[in-house]
PDB file of N, CA and C in Angstrom:
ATOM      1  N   UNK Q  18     -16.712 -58.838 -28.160  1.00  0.00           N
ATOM      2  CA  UNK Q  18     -15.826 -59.566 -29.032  1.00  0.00           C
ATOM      3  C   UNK Q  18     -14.707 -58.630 -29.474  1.00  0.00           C
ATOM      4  N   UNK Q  19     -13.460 -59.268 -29.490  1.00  0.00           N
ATOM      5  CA  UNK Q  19     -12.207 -58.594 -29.710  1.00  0.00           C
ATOM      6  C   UNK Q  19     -11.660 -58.733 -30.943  1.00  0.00           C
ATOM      7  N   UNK Q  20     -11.462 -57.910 -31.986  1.00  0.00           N
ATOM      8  CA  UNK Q  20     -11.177 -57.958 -33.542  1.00  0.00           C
ATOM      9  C   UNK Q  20      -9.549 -57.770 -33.503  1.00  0.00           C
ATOM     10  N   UNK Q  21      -8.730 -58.580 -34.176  1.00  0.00           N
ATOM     11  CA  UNK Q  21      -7.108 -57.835 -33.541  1.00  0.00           C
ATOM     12  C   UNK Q  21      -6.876 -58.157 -35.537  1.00  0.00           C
ATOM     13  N   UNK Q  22      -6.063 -57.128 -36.250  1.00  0.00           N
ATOM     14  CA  UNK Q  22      -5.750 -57.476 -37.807  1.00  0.00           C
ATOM     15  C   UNK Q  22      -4.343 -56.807 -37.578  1.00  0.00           C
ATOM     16  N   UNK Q  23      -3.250 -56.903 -38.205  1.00  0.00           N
ATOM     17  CA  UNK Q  23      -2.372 -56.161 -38.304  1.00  0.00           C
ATOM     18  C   UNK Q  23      -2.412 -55.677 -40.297  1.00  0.00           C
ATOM     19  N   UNK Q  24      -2.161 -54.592 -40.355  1.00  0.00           N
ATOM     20  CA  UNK Q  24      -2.275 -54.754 -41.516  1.00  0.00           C
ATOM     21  C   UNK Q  24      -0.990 -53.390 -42.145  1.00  0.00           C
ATOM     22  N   UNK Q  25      -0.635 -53.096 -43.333  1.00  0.00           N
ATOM     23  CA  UNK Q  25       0.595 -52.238 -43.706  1.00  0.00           C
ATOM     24  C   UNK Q  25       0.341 -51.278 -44.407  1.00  0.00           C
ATOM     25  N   UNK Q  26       0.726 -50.115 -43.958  1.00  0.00           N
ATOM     26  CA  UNK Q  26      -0.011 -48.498 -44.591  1.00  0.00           C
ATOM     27  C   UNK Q  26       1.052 -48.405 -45.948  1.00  0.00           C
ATOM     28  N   UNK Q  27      -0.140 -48.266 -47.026  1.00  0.00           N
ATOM     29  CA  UNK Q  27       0.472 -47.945 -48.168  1.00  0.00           C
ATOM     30  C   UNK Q  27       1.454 -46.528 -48.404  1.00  0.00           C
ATOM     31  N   UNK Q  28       1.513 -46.218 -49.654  1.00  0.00           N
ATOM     32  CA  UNK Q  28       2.595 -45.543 -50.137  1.00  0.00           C
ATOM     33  C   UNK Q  28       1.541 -43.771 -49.309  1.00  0.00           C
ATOM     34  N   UNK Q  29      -0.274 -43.676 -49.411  1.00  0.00           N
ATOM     35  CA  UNK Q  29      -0.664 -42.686 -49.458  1.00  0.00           C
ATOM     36  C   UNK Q  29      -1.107 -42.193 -47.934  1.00  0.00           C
ATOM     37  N   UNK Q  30      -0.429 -43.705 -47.227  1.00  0.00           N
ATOM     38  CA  UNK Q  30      -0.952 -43.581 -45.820  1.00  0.00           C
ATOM     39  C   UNK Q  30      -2.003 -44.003 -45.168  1.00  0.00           C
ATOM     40  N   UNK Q  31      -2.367 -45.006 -46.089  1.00  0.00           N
ATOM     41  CA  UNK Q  31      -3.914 -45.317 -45.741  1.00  0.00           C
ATOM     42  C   UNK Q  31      -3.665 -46.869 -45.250  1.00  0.00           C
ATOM     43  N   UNK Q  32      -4.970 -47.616 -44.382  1.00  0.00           N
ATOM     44  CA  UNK Q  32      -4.784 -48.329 -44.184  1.00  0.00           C
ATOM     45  C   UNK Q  32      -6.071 -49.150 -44.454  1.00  0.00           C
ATOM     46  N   UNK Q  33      -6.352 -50.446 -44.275  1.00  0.00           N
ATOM     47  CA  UNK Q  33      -7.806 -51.366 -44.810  1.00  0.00           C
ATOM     48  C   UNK Q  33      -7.937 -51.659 -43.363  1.00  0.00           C
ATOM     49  N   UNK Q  34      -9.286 -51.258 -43.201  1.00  0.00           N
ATOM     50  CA  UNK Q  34     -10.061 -51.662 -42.188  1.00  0.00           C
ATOM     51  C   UNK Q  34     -11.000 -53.278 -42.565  1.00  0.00           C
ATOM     52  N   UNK Q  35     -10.271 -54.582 -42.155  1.00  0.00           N
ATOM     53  CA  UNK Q  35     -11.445 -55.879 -42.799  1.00  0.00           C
ATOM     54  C   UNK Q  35     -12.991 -55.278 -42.466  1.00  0.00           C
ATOM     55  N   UNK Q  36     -13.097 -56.339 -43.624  1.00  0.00           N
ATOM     56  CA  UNK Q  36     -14.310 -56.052 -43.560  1.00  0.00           C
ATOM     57  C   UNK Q  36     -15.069 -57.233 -42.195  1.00  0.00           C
ATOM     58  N   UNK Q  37     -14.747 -57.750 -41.681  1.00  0.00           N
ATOM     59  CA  UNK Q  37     -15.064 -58.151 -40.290  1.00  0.00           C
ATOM     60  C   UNK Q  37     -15.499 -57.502 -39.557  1.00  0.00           C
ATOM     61  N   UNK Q  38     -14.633 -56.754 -39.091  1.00  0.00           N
ATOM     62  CA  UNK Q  38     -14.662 -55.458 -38.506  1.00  0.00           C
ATOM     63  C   UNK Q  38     -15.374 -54.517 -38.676  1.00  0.00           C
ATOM     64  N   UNK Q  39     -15.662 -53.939 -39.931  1.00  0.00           N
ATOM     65  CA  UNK Q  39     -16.339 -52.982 -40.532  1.00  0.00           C
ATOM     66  C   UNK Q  39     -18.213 -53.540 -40.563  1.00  0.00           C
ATOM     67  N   UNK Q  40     -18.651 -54.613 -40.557  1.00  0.00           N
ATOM     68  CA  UNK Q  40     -19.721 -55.267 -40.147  1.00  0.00           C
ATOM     69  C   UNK Q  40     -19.849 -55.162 -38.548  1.00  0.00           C
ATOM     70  N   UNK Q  41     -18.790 -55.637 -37.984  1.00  0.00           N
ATOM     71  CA  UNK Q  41     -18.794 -55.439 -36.885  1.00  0.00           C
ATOM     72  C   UNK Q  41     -19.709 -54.292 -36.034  1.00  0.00           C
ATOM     73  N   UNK Q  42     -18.827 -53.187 -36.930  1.00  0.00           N
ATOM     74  CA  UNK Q  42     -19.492 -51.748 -36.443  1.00  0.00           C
ATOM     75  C   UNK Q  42     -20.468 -51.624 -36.987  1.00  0.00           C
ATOM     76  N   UNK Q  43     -20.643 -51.883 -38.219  1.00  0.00           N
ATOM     77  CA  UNK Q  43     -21.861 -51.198 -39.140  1.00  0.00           C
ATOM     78  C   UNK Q  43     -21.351 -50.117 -39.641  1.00  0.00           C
ATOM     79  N   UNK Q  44     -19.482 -50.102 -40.231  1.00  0.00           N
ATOM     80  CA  UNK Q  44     -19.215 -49.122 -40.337  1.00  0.00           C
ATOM     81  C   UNK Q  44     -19.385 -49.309 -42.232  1.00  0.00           C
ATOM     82  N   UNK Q  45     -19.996 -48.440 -43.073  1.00  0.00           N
ATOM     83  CA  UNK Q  45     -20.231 -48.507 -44.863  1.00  0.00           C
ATOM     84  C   UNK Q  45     -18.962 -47.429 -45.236  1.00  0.00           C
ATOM     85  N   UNK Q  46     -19.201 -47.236 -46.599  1.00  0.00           N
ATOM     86  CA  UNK Q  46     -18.649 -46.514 -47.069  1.00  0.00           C
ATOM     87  C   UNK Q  46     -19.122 -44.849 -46.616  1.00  0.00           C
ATOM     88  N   UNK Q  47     -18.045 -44.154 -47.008  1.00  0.00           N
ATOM     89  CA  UNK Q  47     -18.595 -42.901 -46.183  1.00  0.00           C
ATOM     90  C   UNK Q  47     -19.079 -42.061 -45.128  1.00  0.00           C
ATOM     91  N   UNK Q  48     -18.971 -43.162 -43.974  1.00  0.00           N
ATOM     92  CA  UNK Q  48     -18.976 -43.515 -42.722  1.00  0.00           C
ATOM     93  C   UNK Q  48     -17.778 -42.002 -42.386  1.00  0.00           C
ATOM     94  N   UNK Q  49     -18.255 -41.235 -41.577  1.00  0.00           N
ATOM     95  CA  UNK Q  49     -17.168 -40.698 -40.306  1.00  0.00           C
ATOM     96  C   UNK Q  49     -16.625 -41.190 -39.543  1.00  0.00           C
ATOM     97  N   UNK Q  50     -15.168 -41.355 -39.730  1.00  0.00           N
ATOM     98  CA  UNK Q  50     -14.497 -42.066 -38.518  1.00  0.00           C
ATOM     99  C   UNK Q  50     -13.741 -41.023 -37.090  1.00  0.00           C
ATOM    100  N   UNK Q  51     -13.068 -41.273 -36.057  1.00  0.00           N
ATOM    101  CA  UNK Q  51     -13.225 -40.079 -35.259  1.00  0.00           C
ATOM    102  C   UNK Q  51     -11.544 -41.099 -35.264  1.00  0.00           C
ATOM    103  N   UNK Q  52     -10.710 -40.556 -35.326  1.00  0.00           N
ATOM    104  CA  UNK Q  52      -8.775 -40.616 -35.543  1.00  0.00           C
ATOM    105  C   UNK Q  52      -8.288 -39.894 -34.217  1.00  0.00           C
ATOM    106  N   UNK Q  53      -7.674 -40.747 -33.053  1.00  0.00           N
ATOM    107  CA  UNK Q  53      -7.420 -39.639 -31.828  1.00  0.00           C
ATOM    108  C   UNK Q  53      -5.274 -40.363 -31.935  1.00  0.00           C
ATOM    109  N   UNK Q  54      -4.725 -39.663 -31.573  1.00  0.00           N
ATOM    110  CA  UNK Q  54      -3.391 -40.064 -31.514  1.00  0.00           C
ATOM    111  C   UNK Q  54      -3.204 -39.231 -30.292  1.00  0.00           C
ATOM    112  N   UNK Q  55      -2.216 -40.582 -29.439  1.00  0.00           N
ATOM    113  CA  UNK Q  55      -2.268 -40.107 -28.134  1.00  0.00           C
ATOM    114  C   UNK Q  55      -1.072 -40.927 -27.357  1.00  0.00           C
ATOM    115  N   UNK Q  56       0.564 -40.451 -27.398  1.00  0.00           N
ATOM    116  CA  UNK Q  56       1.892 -40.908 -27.313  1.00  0.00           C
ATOM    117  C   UNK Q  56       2.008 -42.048 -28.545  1.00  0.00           C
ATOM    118  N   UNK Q  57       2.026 -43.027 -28.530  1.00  0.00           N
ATOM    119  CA  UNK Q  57       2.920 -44.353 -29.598  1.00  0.00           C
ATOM    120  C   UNK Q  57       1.258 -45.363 -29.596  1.00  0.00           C
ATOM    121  N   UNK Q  58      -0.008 -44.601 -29.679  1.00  0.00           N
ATOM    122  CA  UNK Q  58      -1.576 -45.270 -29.950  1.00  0.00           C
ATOM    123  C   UNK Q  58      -2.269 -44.216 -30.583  1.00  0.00           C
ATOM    124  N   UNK Q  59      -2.553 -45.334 -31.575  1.00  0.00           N
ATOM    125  CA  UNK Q  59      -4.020 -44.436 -32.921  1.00  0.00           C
ATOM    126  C   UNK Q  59      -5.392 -45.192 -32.197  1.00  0.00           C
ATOM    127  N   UNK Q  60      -6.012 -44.489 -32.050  1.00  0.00           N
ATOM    128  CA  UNK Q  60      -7.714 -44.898 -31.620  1.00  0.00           C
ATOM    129  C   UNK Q  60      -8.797 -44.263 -32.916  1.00  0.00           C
ATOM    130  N   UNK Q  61      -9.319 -45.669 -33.616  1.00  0.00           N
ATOM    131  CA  UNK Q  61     -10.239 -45.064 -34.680  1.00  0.00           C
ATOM    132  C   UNK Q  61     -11.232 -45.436 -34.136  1.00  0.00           C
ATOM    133  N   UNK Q  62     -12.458 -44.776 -34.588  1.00  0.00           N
ATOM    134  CA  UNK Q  62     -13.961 -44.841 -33.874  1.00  0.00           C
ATOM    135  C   UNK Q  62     -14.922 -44.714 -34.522  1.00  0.00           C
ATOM    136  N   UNK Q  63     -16.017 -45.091 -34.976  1.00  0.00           N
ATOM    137  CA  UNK Q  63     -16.964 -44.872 -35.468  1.00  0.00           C
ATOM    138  C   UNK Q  63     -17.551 -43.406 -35.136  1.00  0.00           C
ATOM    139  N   UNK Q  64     -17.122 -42.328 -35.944  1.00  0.00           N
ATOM    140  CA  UNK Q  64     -17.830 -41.364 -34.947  1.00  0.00           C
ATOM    141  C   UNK Q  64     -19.521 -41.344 -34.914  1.00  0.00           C
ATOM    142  N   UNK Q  65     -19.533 -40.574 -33.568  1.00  0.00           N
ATOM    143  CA  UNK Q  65     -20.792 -40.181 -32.814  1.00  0.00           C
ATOM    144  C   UNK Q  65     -21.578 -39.197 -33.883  1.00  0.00           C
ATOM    145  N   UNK Q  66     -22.380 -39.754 -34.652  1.00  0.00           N
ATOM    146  CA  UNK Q  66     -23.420 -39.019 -35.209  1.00  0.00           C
ATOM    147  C   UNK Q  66     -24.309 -37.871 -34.224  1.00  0.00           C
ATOM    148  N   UNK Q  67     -23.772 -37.000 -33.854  1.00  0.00           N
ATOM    149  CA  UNK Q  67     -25.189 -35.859 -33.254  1.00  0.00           C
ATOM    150  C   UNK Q  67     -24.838 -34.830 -33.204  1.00  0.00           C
ATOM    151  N   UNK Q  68     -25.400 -34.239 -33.378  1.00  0.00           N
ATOM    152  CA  UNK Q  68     -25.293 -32.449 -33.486  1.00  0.00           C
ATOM    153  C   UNK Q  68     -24.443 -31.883 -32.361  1.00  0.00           C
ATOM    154  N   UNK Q  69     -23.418 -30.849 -32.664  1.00  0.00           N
ATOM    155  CA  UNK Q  69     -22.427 -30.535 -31.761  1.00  0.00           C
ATOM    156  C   UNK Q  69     -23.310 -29.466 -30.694  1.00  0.00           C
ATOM    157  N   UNK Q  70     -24.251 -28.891 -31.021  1.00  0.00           N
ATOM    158  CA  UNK Q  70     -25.326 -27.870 -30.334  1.00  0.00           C
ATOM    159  C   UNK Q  70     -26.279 -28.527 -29.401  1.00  0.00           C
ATOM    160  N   UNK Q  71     -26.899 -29.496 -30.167  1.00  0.00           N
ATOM    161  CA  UNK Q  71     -28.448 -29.907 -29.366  1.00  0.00           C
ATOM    162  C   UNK Q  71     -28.187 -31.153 -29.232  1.00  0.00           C
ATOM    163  N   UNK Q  72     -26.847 -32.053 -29.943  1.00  0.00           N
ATOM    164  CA  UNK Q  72     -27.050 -33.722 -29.427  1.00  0.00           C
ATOM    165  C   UNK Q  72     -28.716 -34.446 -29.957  1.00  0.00           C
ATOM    166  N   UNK Q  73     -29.123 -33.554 -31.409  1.00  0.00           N
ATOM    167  CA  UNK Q  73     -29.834 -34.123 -32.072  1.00  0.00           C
ATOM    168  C   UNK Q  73     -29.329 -35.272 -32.849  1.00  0.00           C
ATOM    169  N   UNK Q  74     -30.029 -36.558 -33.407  1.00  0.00           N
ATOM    170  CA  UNK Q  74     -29.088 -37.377 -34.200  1.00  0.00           C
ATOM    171  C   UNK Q  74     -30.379 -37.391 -35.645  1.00  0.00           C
ATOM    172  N   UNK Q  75     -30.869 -35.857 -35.605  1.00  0.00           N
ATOM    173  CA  UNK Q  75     -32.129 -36.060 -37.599  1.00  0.00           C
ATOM    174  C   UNK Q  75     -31.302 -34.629 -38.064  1.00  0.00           C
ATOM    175  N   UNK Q  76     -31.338 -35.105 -39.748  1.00  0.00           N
ATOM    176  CA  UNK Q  76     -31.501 -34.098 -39.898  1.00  0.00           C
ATOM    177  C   UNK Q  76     -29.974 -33.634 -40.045  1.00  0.00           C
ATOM    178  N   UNK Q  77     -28.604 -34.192 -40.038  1.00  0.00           N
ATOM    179  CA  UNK Q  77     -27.626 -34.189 -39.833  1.00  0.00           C
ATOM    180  C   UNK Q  77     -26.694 -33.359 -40.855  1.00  0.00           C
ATOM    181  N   UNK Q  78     -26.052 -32.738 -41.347  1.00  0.00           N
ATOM    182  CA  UNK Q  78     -24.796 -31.634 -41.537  1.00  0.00           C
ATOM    183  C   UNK Q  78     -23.533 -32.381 -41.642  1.00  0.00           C
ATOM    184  N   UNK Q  79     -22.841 -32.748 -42.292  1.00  0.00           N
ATOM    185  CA  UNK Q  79     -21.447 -32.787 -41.767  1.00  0.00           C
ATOM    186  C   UNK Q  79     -20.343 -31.646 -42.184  1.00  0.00           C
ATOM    187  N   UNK Q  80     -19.965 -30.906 -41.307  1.00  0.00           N
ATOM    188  CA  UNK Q  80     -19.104 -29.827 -41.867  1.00  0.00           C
ATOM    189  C   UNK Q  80     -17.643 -29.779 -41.137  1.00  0.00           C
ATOM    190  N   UNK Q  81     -16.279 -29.831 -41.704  1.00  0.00           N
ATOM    191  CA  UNK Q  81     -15.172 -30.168 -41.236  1.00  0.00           C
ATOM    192  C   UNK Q  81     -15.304 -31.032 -39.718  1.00  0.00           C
ATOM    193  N   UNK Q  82     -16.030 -32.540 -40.321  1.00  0.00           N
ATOM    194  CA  UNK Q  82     -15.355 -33.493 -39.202  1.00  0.00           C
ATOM    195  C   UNK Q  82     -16.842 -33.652 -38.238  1.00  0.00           C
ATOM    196  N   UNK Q  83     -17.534 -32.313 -38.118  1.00  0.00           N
ATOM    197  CA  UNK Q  83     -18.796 -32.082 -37.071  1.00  0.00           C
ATOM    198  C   UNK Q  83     -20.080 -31.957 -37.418  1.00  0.00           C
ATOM    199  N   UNK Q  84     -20.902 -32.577 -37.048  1.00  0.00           N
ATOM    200  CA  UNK Q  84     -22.275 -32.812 -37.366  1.00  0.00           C
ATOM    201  C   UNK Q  84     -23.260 -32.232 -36.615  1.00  0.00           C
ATOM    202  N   UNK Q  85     -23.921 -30.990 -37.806  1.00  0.00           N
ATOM    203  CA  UNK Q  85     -24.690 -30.023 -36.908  1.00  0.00           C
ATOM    204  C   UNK Q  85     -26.233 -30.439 -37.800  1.00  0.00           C
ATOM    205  N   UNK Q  86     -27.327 -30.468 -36.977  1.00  0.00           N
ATOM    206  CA  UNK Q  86     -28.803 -30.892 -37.591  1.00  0.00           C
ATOM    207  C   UNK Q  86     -29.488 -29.514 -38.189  1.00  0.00           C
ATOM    208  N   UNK Q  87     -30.065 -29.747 -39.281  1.00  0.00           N
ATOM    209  CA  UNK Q  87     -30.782 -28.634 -40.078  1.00  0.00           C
ATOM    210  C   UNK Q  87     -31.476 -27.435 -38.885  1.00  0.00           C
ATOM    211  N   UNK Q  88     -32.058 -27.494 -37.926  1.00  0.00           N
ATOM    212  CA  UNK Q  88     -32.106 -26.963 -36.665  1.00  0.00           C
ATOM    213  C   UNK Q  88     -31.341 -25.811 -36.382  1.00  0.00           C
ATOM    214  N   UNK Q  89     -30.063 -26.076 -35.844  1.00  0.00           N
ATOM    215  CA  UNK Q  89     -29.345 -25.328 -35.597  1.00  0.00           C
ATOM    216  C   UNK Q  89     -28.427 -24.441 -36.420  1.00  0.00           C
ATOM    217  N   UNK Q  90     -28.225 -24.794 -37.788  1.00  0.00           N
ATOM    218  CA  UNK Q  90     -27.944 -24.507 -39.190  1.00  0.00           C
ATOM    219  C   UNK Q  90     -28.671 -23.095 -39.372  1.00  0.00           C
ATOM    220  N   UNK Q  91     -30.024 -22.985 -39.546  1.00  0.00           N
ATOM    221  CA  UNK Q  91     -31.140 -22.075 -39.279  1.00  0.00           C
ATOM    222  C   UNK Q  91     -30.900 -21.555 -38.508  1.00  0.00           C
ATOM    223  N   UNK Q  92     -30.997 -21.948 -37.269  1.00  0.00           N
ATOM    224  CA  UNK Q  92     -30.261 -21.025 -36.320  1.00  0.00           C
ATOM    225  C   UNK Q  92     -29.524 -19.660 -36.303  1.00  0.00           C
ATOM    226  N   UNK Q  93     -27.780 -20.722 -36.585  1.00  0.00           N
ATOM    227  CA  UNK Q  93     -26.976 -19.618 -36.920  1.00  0.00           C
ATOM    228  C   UNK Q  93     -27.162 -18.982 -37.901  1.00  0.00           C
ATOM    229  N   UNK Q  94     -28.031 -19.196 -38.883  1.00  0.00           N
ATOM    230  CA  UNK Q  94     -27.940 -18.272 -40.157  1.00  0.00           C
ATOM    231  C   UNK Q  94     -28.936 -16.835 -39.906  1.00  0.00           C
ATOM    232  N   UNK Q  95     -29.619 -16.839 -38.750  1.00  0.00           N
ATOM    233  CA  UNK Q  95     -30.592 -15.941 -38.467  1.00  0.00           C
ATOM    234  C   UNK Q  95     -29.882 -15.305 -37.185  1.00  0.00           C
TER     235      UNK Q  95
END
């Protein structure tokens, strides 16, 4: 199913994702979104929950944008 909204970026740059859409995905509040710009197209995405190391999805980290699992956290700290 194809969702099409046009909608108008405020004064801070932001824009409303309906909530259609946002069910759609199963996207909530606080949700990571993944923002790619690529010539005169924005692609937003639900990002991919899993660890940038092991492609674990427990146990999850989010640190600038990337999601590393308690696992590998330990890891690097040793």
């Amino acid at each position: 199913m194809i969702f099409t909204n046009f909608r108008e970026i405020d004064g801070a740059g932001r824009i409303v994702i309906s909530k259609d859409i946002r069910n759609h995905l199963n996207i909530k509040a606080g949700d990571m979104l993944h923002i790619e710009a690529d010539n005169d197209c924005i692609t937003i995405k639900k990002a991919e929950e899993k660890c940038i190391f092991c492609n674990s999805s427990e146990n999850l980290k989010c640190l600038k944008g990337k999601f590393i699992c308690s696992n590998c956290i330990n890891a690097l700290n040793n």
